[in-house]
PDB file of C-alpha atoms in Angstrom:
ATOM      1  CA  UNK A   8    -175.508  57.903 112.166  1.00 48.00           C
ATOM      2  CA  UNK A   9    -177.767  55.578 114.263  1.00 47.00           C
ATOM      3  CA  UNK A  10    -176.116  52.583 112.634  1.00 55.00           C
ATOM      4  CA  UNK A  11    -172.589  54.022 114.136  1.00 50.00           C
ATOM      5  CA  UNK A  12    -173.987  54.818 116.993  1.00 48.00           C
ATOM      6  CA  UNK A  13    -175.269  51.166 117.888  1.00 54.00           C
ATOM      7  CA  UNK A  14    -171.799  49.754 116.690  1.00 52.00           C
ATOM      8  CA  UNK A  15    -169.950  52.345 119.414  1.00 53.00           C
ATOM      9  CA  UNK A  16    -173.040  51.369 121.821  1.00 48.00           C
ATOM     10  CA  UNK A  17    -172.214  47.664 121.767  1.00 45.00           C
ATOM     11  CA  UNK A  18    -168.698  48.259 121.654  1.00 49.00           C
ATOM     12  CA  UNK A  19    -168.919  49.849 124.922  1.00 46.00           C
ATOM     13  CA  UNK A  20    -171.249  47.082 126.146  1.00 44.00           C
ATOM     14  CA  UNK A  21    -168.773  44.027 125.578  1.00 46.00           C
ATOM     15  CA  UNK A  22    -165.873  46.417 127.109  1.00 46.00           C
ATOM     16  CA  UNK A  23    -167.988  47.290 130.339  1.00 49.00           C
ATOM     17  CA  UNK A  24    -169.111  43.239 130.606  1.00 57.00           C
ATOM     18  CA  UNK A  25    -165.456  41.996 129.857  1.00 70.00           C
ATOM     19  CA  UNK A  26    -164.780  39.308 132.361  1.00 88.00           C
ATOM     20  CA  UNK A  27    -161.386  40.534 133.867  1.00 94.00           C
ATOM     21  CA  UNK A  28    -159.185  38.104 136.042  1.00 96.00           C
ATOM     22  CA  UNK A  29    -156.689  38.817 139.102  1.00 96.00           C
ATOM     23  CA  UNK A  30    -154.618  36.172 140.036  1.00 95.00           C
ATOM     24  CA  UNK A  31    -153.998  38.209 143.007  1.00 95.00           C
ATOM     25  CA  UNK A  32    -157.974  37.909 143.338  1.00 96.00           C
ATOM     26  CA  UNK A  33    -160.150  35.397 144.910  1.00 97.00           C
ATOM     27  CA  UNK A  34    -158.744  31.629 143.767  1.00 98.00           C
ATOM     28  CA  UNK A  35    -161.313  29.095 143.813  1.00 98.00           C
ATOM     29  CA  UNK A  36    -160.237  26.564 146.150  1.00 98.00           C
ATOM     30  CA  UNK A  37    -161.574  23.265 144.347  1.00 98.00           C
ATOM     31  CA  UNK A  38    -162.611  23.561 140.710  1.00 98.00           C
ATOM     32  CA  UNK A  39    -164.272  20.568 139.203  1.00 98.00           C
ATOM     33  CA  UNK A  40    -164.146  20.314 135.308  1.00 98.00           C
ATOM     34  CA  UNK A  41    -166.159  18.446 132.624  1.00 98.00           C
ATOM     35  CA  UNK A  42    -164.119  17.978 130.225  1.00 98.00           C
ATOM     36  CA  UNK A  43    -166.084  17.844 127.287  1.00 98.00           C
ATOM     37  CA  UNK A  44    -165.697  17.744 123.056  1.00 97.00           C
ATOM     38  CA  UNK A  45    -162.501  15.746 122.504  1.00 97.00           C
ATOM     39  CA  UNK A  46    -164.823  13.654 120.039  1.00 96.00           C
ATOM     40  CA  UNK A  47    -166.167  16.862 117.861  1.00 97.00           C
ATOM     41  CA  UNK A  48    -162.901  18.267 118.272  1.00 98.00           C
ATOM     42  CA  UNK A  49    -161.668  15.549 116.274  1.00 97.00           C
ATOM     43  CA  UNK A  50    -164.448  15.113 113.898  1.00 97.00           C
ATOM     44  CA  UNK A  51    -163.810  18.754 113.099  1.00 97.00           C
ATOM     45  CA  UNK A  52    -160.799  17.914 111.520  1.00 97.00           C
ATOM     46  CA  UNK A  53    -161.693  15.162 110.327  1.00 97.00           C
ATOM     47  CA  UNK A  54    -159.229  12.967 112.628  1.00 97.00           C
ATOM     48  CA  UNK A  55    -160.782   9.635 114.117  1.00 96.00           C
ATOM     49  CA  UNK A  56    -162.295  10.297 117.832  1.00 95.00           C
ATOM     50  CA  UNK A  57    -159.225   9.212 119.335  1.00 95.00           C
ATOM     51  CA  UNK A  58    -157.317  11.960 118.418  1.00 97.00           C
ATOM     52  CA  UNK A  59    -159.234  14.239 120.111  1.00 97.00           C
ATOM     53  CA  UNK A  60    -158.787  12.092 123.589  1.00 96.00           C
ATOM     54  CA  UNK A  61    -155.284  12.375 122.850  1.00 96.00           C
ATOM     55  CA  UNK A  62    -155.124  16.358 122.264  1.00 97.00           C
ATOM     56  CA  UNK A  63    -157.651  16.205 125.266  1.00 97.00           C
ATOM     57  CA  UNK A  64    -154.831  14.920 127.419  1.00 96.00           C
ATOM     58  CA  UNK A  65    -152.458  17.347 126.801  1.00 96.00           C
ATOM     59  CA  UNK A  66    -155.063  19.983 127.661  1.00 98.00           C
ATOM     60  CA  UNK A  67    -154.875  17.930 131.086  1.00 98.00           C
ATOM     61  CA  UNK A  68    -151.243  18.700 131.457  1.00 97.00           C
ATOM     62  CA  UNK A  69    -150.856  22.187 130.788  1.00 97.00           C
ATOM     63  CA  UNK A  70    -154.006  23.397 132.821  1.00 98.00           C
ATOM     64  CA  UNK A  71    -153.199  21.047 136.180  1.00 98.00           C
ATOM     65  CA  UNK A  72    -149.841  22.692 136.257  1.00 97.00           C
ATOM     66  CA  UNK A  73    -151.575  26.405 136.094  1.00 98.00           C
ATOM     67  CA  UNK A  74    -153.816  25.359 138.325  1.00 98.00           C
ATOM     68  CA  UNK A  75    -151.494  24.718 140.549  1.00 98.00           C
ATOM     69  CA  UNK A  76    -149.021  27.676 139.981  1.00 97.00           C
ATOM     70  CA  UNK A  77    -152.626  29.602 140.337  1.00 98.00           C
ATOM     71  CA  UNK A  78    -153.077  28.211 143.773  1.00 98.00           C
ATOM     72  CA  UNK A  79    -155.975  25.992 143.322  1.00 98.00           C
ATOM     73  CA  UNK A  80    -155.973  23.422 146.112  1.00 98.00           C
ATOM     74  CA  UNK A  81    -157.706  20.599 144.109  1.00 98.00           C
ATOM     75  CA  UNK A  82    -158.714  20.258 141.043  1.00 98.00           C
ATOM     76  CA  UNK A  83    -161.535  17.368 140.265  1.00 98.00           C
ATOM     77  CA  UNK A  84    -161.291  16.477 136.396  1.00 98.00           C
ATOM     78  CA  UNK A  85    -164.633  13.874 134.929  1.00 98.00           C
ATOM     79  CA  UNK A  86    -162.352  11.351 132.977  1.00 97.00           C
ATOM     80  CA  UNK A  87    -164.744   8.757 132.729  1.00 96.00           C
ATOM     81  CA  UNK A  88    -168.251   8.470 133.793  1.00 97.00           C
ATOM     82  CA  UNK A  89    -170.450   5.172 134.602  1.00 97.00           C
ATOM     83  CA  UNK A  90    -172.670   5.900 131.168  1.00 96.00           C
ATOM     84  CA  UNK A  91    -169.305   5.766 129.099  1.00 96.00           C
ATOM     85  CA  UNK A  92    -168.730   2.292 128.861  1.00 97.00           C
ATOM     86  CA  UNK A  93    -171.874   2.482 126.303  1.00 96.00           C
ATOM     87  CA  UNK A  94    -169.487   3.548 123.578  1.00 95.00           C
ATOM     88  CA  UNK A  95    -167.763   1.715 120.652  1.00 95.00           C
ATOM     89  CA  UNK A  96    -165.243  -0.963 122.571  1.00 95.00           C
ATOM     90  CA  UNK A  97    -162.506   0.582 120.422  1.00 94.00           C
ATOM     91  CA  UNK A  98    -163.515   3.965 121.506  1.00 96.00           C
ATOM     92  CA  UNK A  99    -163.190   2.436 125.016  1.00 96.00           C
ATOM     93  CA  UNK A 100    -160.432   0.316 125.195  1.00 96.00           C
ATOM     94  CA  UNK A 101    -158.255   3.493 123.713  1.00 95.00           C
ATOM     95  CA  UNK A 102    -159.794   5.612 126.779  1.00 96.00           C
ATOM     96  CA  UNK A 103    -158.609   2.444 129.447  1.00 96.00           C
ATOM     97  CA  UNK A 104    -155.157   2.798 127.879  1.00 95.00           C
ATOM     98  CA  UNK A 105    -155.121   6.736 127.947  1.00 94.00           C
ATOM     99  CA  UNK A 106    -154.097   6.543 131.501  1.00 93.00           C
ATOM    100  CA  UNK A 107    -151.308   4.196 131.289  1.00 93.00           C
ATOM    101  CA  UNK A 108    -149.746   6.445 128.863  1.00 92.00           C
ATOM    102  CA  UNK A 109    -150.801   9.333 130.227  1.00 93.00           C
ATOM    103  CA  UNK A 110    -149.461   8.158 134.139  1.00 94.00           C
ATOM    104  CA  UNK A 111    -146.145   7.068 132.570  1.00 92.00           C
ATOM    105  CA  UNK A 112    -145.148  10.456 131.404  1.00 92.00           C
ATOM    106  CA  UNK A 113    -146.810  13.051 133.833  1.00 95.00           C
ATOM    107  CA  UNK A 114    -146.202  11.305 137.341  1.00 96.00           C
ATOM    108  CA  UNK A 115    -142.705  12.674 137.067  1.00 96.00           C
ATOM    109  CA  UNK A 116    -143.649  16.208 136.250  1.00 95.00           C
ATOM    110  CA  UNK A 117    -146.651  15.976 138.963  1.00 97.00           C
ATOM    111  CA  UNK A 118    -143.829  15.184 141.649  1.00 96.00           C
ATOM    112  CA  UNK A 119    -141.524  18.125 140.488  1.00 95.00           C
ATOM    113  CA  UNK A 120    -144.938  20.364 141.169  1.00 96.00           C
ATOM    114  CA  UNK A 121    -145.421  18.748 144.319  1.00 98.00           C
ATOM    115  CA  UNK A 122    -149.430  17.197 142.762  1.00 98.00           C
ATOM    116  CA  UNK A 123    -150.991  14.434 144.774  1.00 98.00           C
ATOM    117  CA  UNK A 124    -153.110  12.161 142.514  1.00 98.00           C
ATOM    118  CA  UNK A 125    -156.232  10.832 144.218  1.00 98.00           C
ATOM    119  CA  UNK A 126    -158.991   9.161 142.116  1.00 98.00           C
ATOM    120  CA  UNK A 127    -162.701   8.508 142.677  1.00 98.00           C
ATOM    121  CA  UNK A 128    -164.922   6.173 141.214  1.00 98.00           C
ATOM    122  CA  UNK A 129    -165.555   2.515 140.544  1.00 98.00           C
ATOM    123  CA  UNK A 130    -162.259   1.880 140.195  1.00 97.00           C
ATOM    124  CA  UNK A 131    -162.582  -2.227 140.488  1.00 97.00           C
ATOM    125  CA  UNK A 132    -164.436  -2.443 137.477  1.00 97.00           C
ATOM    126  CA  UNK A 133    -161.781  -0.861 135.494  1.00 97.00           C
ATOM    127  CA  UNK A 134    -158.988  -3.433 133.207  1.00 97.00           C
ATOM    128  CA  UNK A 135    -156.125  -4.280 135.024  1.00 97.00           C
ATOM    129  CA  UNK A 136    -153.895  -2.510 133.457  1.00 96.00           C
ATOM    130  CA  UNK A 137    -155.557   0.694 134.336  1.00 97.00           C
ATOM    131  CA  UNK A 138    -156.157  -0.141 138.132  1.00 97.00           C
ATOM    132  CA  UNK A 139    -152.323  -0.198 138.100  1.00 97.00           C
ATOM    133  CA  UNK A 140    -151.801   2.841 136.107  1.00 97.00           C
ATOM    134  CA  UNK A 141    -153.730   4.558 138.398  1.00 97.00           C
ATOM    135  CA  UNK A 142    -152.505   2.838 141.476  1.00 97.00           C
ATOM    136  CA  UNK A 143    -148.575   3.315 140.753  1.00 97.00           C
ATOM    137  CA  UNK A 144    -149.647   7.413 140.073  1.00 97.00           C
ATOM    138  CA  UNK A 145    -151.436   7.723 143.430  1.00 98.00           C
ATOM    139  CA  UNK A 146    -148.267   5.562 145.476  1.00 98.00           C
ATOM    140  CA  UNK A 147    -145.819   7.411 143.387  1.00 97.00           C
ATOM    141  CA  UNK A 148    -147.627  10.939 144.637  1.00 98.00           C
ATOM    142  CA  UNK A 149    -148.998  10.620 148.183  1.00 97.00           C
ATOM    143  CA  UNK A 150    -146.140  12.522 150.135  1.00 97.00           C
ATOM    144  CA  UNK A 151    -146.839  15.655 148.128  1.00 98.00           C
ATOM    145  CA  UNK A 152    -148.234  18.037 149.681  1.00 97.00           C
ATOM    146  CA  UNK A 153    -149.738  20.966 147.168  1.00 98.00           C
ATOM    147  CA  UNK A 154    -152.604  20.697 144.905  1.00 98.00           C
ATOM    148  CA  UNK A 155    -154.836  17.367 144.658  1.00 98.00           C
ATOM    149  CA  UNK A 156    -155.575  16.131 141.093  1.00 98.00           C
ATOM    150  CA  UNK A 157    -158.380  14.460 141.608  1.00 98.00           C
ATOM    151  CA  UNK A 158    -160.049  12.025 138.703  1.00 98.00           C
ATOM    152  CA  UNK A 159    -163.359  11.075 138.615  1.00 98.00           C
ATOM    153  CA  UNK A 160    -162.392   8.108 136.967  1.00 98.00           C
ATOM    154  CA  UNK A 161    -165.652   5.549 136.231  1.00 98.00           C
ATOM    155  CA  UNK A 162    -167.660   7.849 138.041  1.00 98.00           C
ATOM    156  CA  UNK A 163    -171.209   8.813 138.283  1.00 98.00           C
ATOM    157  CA  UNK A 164    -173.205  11.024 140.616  1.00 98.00           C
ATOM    158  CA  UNK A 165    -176.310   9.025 141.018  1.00 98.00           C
ATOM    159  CA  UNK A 166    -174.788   5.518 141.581  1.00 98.00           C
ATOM    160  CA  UNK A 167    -172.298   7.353 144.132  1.00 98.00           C
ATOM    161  CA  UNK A 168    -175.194   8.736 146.175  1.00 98.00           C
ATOM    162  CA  UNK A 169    -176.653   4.828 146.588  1.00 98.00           C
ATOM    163  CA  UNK A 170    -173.695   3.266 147.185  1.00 98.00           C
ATOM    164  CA  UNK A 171    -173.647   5.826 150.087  1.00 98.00           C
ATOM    165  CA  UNK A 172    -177.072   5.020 151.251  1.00 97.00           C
ATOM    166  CA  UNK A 173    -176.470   1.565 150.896  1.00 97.00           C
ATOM    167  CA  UNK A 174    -173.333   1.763 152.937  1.00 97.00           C
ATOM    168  CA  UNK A 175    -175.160   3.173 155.654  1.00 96.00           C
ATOM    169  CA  UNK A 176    -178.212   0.945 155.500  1.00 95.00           C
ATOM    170  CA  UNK A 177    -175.670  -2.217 155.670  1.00 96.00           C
ATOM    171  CA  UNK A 178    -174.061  -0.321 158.851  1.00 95.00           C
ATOM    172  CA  UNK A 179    -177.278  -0.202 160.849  1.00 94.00           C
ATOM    173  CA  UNK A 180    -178.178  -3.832 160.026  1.00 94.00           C
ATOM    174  CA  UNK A 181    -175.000  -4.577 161.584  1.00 93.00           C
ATOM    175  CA  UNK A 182    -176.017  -2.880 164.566  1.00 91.00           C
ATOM    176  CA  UNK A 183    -174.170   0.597 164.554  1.00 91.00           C
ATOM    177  CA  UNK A 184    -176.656   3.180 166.578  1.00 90.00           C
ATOM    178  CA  UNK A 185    -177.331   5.870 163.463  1.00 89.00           C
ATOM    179  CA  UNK A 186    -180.540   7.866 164.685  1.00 89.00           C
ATOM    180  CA  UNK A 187    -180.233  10.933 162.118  1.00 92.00           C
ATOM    181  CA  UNK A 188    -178.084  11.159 159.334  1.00 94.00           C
ATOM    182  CA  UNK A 189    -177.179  14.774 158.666  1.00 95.00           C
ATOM    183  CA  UNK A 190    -175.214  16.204 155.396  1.00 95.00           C
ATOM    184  CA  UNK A 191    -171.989  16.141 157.558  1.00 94.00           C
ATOM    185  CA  UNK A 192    -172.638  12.171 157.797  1.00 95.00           C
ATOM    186  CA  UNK A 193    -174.142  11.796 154.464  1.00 97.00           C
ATOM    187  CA  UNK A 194    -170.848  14.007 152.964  1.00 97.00           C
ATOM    188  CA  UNK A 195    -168.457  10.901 154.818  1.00 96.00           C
ATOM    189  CA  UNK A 196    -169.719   8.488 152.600  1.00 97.00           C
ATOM    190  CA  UNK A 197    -169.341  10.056 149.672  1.00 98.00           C
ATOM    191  CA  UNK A 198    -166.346   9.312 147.393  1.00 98.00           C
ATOM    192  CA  UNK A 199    -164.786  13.124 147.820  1.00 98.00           C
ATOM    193  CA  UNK A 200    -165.057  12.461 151.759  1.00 98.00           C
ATOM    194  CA  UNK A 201    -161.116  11.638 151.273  1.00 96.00           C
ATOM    195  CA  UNK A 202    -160.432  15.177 149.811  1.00 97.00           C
ATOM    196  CA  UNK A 203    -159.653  17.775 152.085  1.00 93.00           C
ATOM    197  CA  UNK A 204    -162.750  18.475 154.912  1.00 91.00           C
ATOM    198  CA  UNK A 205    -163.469  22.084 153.300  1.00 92.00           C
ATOM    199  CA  UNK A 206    -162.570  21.360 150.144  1.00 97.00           C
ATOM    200  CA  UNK A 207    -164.609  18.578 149.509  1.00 98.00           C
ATOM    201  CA  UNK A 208    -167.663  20.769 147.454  1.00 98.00           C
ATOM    202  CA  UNK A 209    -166.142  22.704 144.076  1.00 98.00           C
ATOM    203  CA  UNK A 210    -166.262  26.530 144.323  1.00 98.00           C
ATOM    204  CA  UNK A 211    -166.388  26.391 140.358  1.00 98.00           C
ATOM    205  CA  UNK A 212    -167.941  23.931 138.253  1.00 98.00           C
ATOM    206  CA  UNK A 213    -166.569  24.510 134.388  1.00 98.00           C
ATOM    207  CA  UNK A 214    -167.960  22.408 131.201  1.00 98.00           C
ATOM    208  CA  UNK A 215    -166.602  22.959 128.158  1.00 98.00           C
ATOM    209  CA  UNK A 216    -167.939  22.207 124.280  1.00 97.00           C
ATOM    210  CA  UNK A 217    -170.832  24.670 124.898  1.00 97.00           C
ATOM    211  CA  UNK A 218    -173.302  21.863 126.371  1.00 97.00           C
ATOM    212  CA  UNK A 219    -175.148  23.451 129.060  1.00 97.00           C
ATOM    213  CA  UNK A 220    -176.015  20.218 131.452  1.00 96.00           C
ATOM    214  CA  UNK A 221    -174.083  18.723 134.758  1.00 97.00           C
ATOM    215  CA  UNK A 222    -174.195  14.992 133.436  1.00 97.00           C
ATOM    216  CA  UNK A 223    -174.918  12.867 136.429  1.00 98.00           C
ATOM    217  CA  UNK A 224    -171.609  14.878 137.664  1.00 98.00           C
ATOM    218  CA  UNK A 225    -171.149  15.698 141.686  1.00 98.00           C
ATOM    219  CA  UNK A 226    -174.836  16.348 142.086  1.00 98.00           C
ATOM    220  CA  UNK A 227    -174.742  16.362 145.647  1.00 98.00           C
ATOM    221  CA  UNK A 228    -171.670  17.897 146.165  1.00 98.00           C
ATOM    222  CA  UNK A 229    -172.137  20.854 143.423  1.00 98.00           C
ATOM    223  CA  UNK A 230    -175.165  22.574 145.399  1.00 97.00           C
ATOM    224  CA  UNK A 231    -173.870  25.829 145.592  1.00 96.00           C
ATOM    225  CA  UNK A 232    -171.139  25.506 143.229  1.00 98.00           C
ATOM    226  CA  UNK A 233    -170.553  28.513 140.669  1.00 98.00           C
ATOM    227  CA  UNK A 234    -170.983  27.500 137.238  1.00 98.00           C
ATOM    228  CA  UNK A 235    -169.214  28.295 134.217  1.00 98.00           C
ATOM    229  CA  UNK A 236    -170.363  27.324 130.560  1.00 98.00           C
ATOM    230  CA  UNK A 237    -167.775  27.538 127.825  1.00 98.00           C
ATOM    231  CA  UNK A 238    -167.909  26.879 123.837  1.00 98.00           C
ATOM    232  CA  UNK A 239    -164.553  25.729 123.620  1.00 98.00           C
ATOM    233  CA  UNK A 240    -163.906  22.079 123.181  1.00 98.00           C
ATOM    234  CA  UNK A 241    -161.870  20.426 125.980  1.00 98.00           C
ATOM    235  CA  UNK A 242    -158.817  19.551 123.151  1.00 98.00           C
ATOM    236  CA  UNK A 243    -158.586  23.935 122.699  1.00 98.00           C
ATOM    237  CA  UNK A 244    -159.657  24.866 126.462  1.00 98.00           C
ATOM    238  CA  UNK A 245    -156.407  26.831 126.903  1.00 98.00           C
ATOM    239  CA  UNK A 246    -154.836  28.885 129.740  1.00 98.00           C
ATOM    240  CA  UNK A 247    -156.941  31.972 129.018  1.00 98.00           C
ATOM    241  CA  UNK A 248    -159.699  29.895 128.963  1.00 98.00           C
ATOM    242  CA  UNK A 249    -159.295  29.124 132.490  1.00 98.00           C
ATOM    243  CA  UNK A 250    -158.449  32.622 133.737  1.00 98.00           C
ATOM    244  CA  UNK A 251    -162.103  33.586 132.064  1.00 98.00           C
ATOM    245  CA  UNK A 252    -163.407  31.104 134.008  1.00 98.00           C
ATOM    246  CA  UNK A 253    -162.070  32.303 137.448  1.00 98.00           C
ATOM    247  CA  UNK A 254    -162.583  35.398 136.212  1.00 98.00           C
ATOM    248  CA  UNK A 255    -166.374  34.838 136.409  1.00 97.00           C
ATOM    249  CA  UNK A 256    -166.071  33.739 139.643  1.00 97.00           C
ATOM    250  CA  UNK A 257    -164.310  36.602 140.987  1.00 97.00           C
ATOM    251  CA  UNK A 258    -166.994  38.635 139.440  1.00 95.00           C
ATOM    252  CA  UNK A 259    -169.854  36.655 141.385  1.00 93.00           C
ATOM    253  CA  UNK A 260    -171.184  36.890 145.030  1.00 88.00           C
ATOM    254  CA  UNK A 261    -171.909  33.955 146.981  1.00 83.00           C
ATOM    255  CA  UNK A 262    -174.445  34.261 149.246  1.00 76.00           C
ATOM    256  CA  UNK A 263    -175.103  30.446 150.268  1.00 71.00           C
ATOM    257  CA  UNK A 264    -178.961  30.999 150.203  1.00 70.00           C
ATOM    258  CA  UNK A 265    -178.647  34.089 152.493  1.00 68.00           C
ATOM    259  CA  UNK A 266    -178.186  37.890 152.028  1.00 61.00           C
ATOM    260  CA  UNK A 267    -174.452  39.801 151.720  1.00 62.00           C
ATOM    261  CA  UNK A 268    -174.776  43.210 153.878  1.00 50.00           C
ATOM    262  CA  UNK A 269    -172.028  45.533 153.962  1.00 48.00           C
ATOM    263  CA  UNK A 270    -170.107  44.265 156.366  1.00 45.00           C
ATOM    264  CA  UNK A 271    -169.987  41.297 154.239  1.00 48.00           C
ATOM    265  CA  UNK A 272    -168.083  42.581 151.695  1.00 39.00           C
ATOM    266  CA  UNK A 273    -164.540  40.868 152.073  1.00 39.00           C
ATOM    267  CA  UNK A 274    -166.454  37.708 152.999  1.00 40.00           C
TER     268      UNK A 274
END
């Protein structure tokens, strides 16, 4: 009897702490994603790592274009970060190519959905081939006018925030009159200063392959962020997966460091 009774008690539990989603609910304007376990995804099956970058990049497709259909305004995707290059060269070079292929067949589809392409990073470093991959996707896409894909693409956090300090250390030793710098300022020099002004910060922050870490990933910019934690590896982060993720956020308050009152409600 107690046995059945803890089974119906749980039951009951996971049904009252179901995350539900409403697409007619609050839409997170920017969501940022690390998009994470394309390797283990692979090694699961026993495939080389590859594979799974492969899989991971139809995952790409199908969840920019619900995004979009969602309402999302931009969505910020961590292709490549600053610490990757430390992995085999094969491993590498296949990830360099990725876009090429990857640019070749979506561009089309992204201008049918109306997607601008930006990307941010240290894009100069990257083979030539890629820097024109990339470069063709962003020309090809910069009249449209609905949701930014945004790729951080040779990106990392740390080295961003520098090169913005940097930037504006260089500026006053050429003379420009900078008394205070404020997070306004700071924000400009930052690479997401060319998003959108209020868009510029992710509302949601999702990383999937159940690592629990932000990886040197918009650190300034993901301050009061919500963040969402899945198991799922990037290569099976599916369309459900998503909704469960905005889902969460619908579920949350966001107080910014101050208090919600009543009146506050619809805020």
């Amino acid at each position: 009897m107690f046995n059945l009774f803890t089974k119906q008690a749980k039951e009951k539990i996971g049904e009252e702490n179901k995350i539900s989603f409403s697409k007619d609910g609050d839409i997170p304007r920017h969501i940022a994603i690390i998009m994470d376990g394309n390797g283990r995804w692979a090694q699961a099956r026993h495939l080389p790592r590859i594979a799974g970058h492969k899989e991971g990049m139809n995952t790409v497709k199908k969840i920019t274009t619900y995004a979009s259909k969602l309402g999302v305004k931009v969505l910020t995707l961590y292709a490549f970060s600053t610490e990757n290059w430390k992995r085999p060269s094969s491993e590498v070079e296949f990830l360099m190519k990725l876009p090429v292929d990857f640019f070749d067949v979506f561009v089309p589809e992204l201008v049918k959905e109306n997607v601008k392409v930006t990307v941010m990073g240290y894009k100069e470093y990257l083979p030539k081939h890629t820097q024109k991959a990339v470069e063709n996707a962003i020309e090809q896409t910069k009249d449209n006018t609905g949701m930014v894909l945004n790729f951080a693409l040779n990106y990392g956090s740390r080295a961003e925030i520098l090169t913005a300090v940097n930037e504006l250390l260089e500026e006053v030793k050429q003379g420009k009159d900078i008394e205070e710098v404020d997070e306004e300022m700071f924000s400009n020099y930052l690479m997401t200063a060319s998003l959108p002004k209020k868009m510029q910060d992710p509302d949601l922050l999702i990383r999937t392959s159940g690592e629990e870490r932000i990886s040197n990933f918009l650190l300034w910019q993901i301050a009061y962020s919500e963040l969402f934690f899945t198991d799922s590896y990037w290569p099976d982060f599916s369309l459900e997966n998503l909704e469960e993720a905005i889902g969460s956020f619908q579920q949350r308050q966001r107080r910014f460091g101050g208090l919600k009152t009543k009146g506050d409600a619809s805020k």
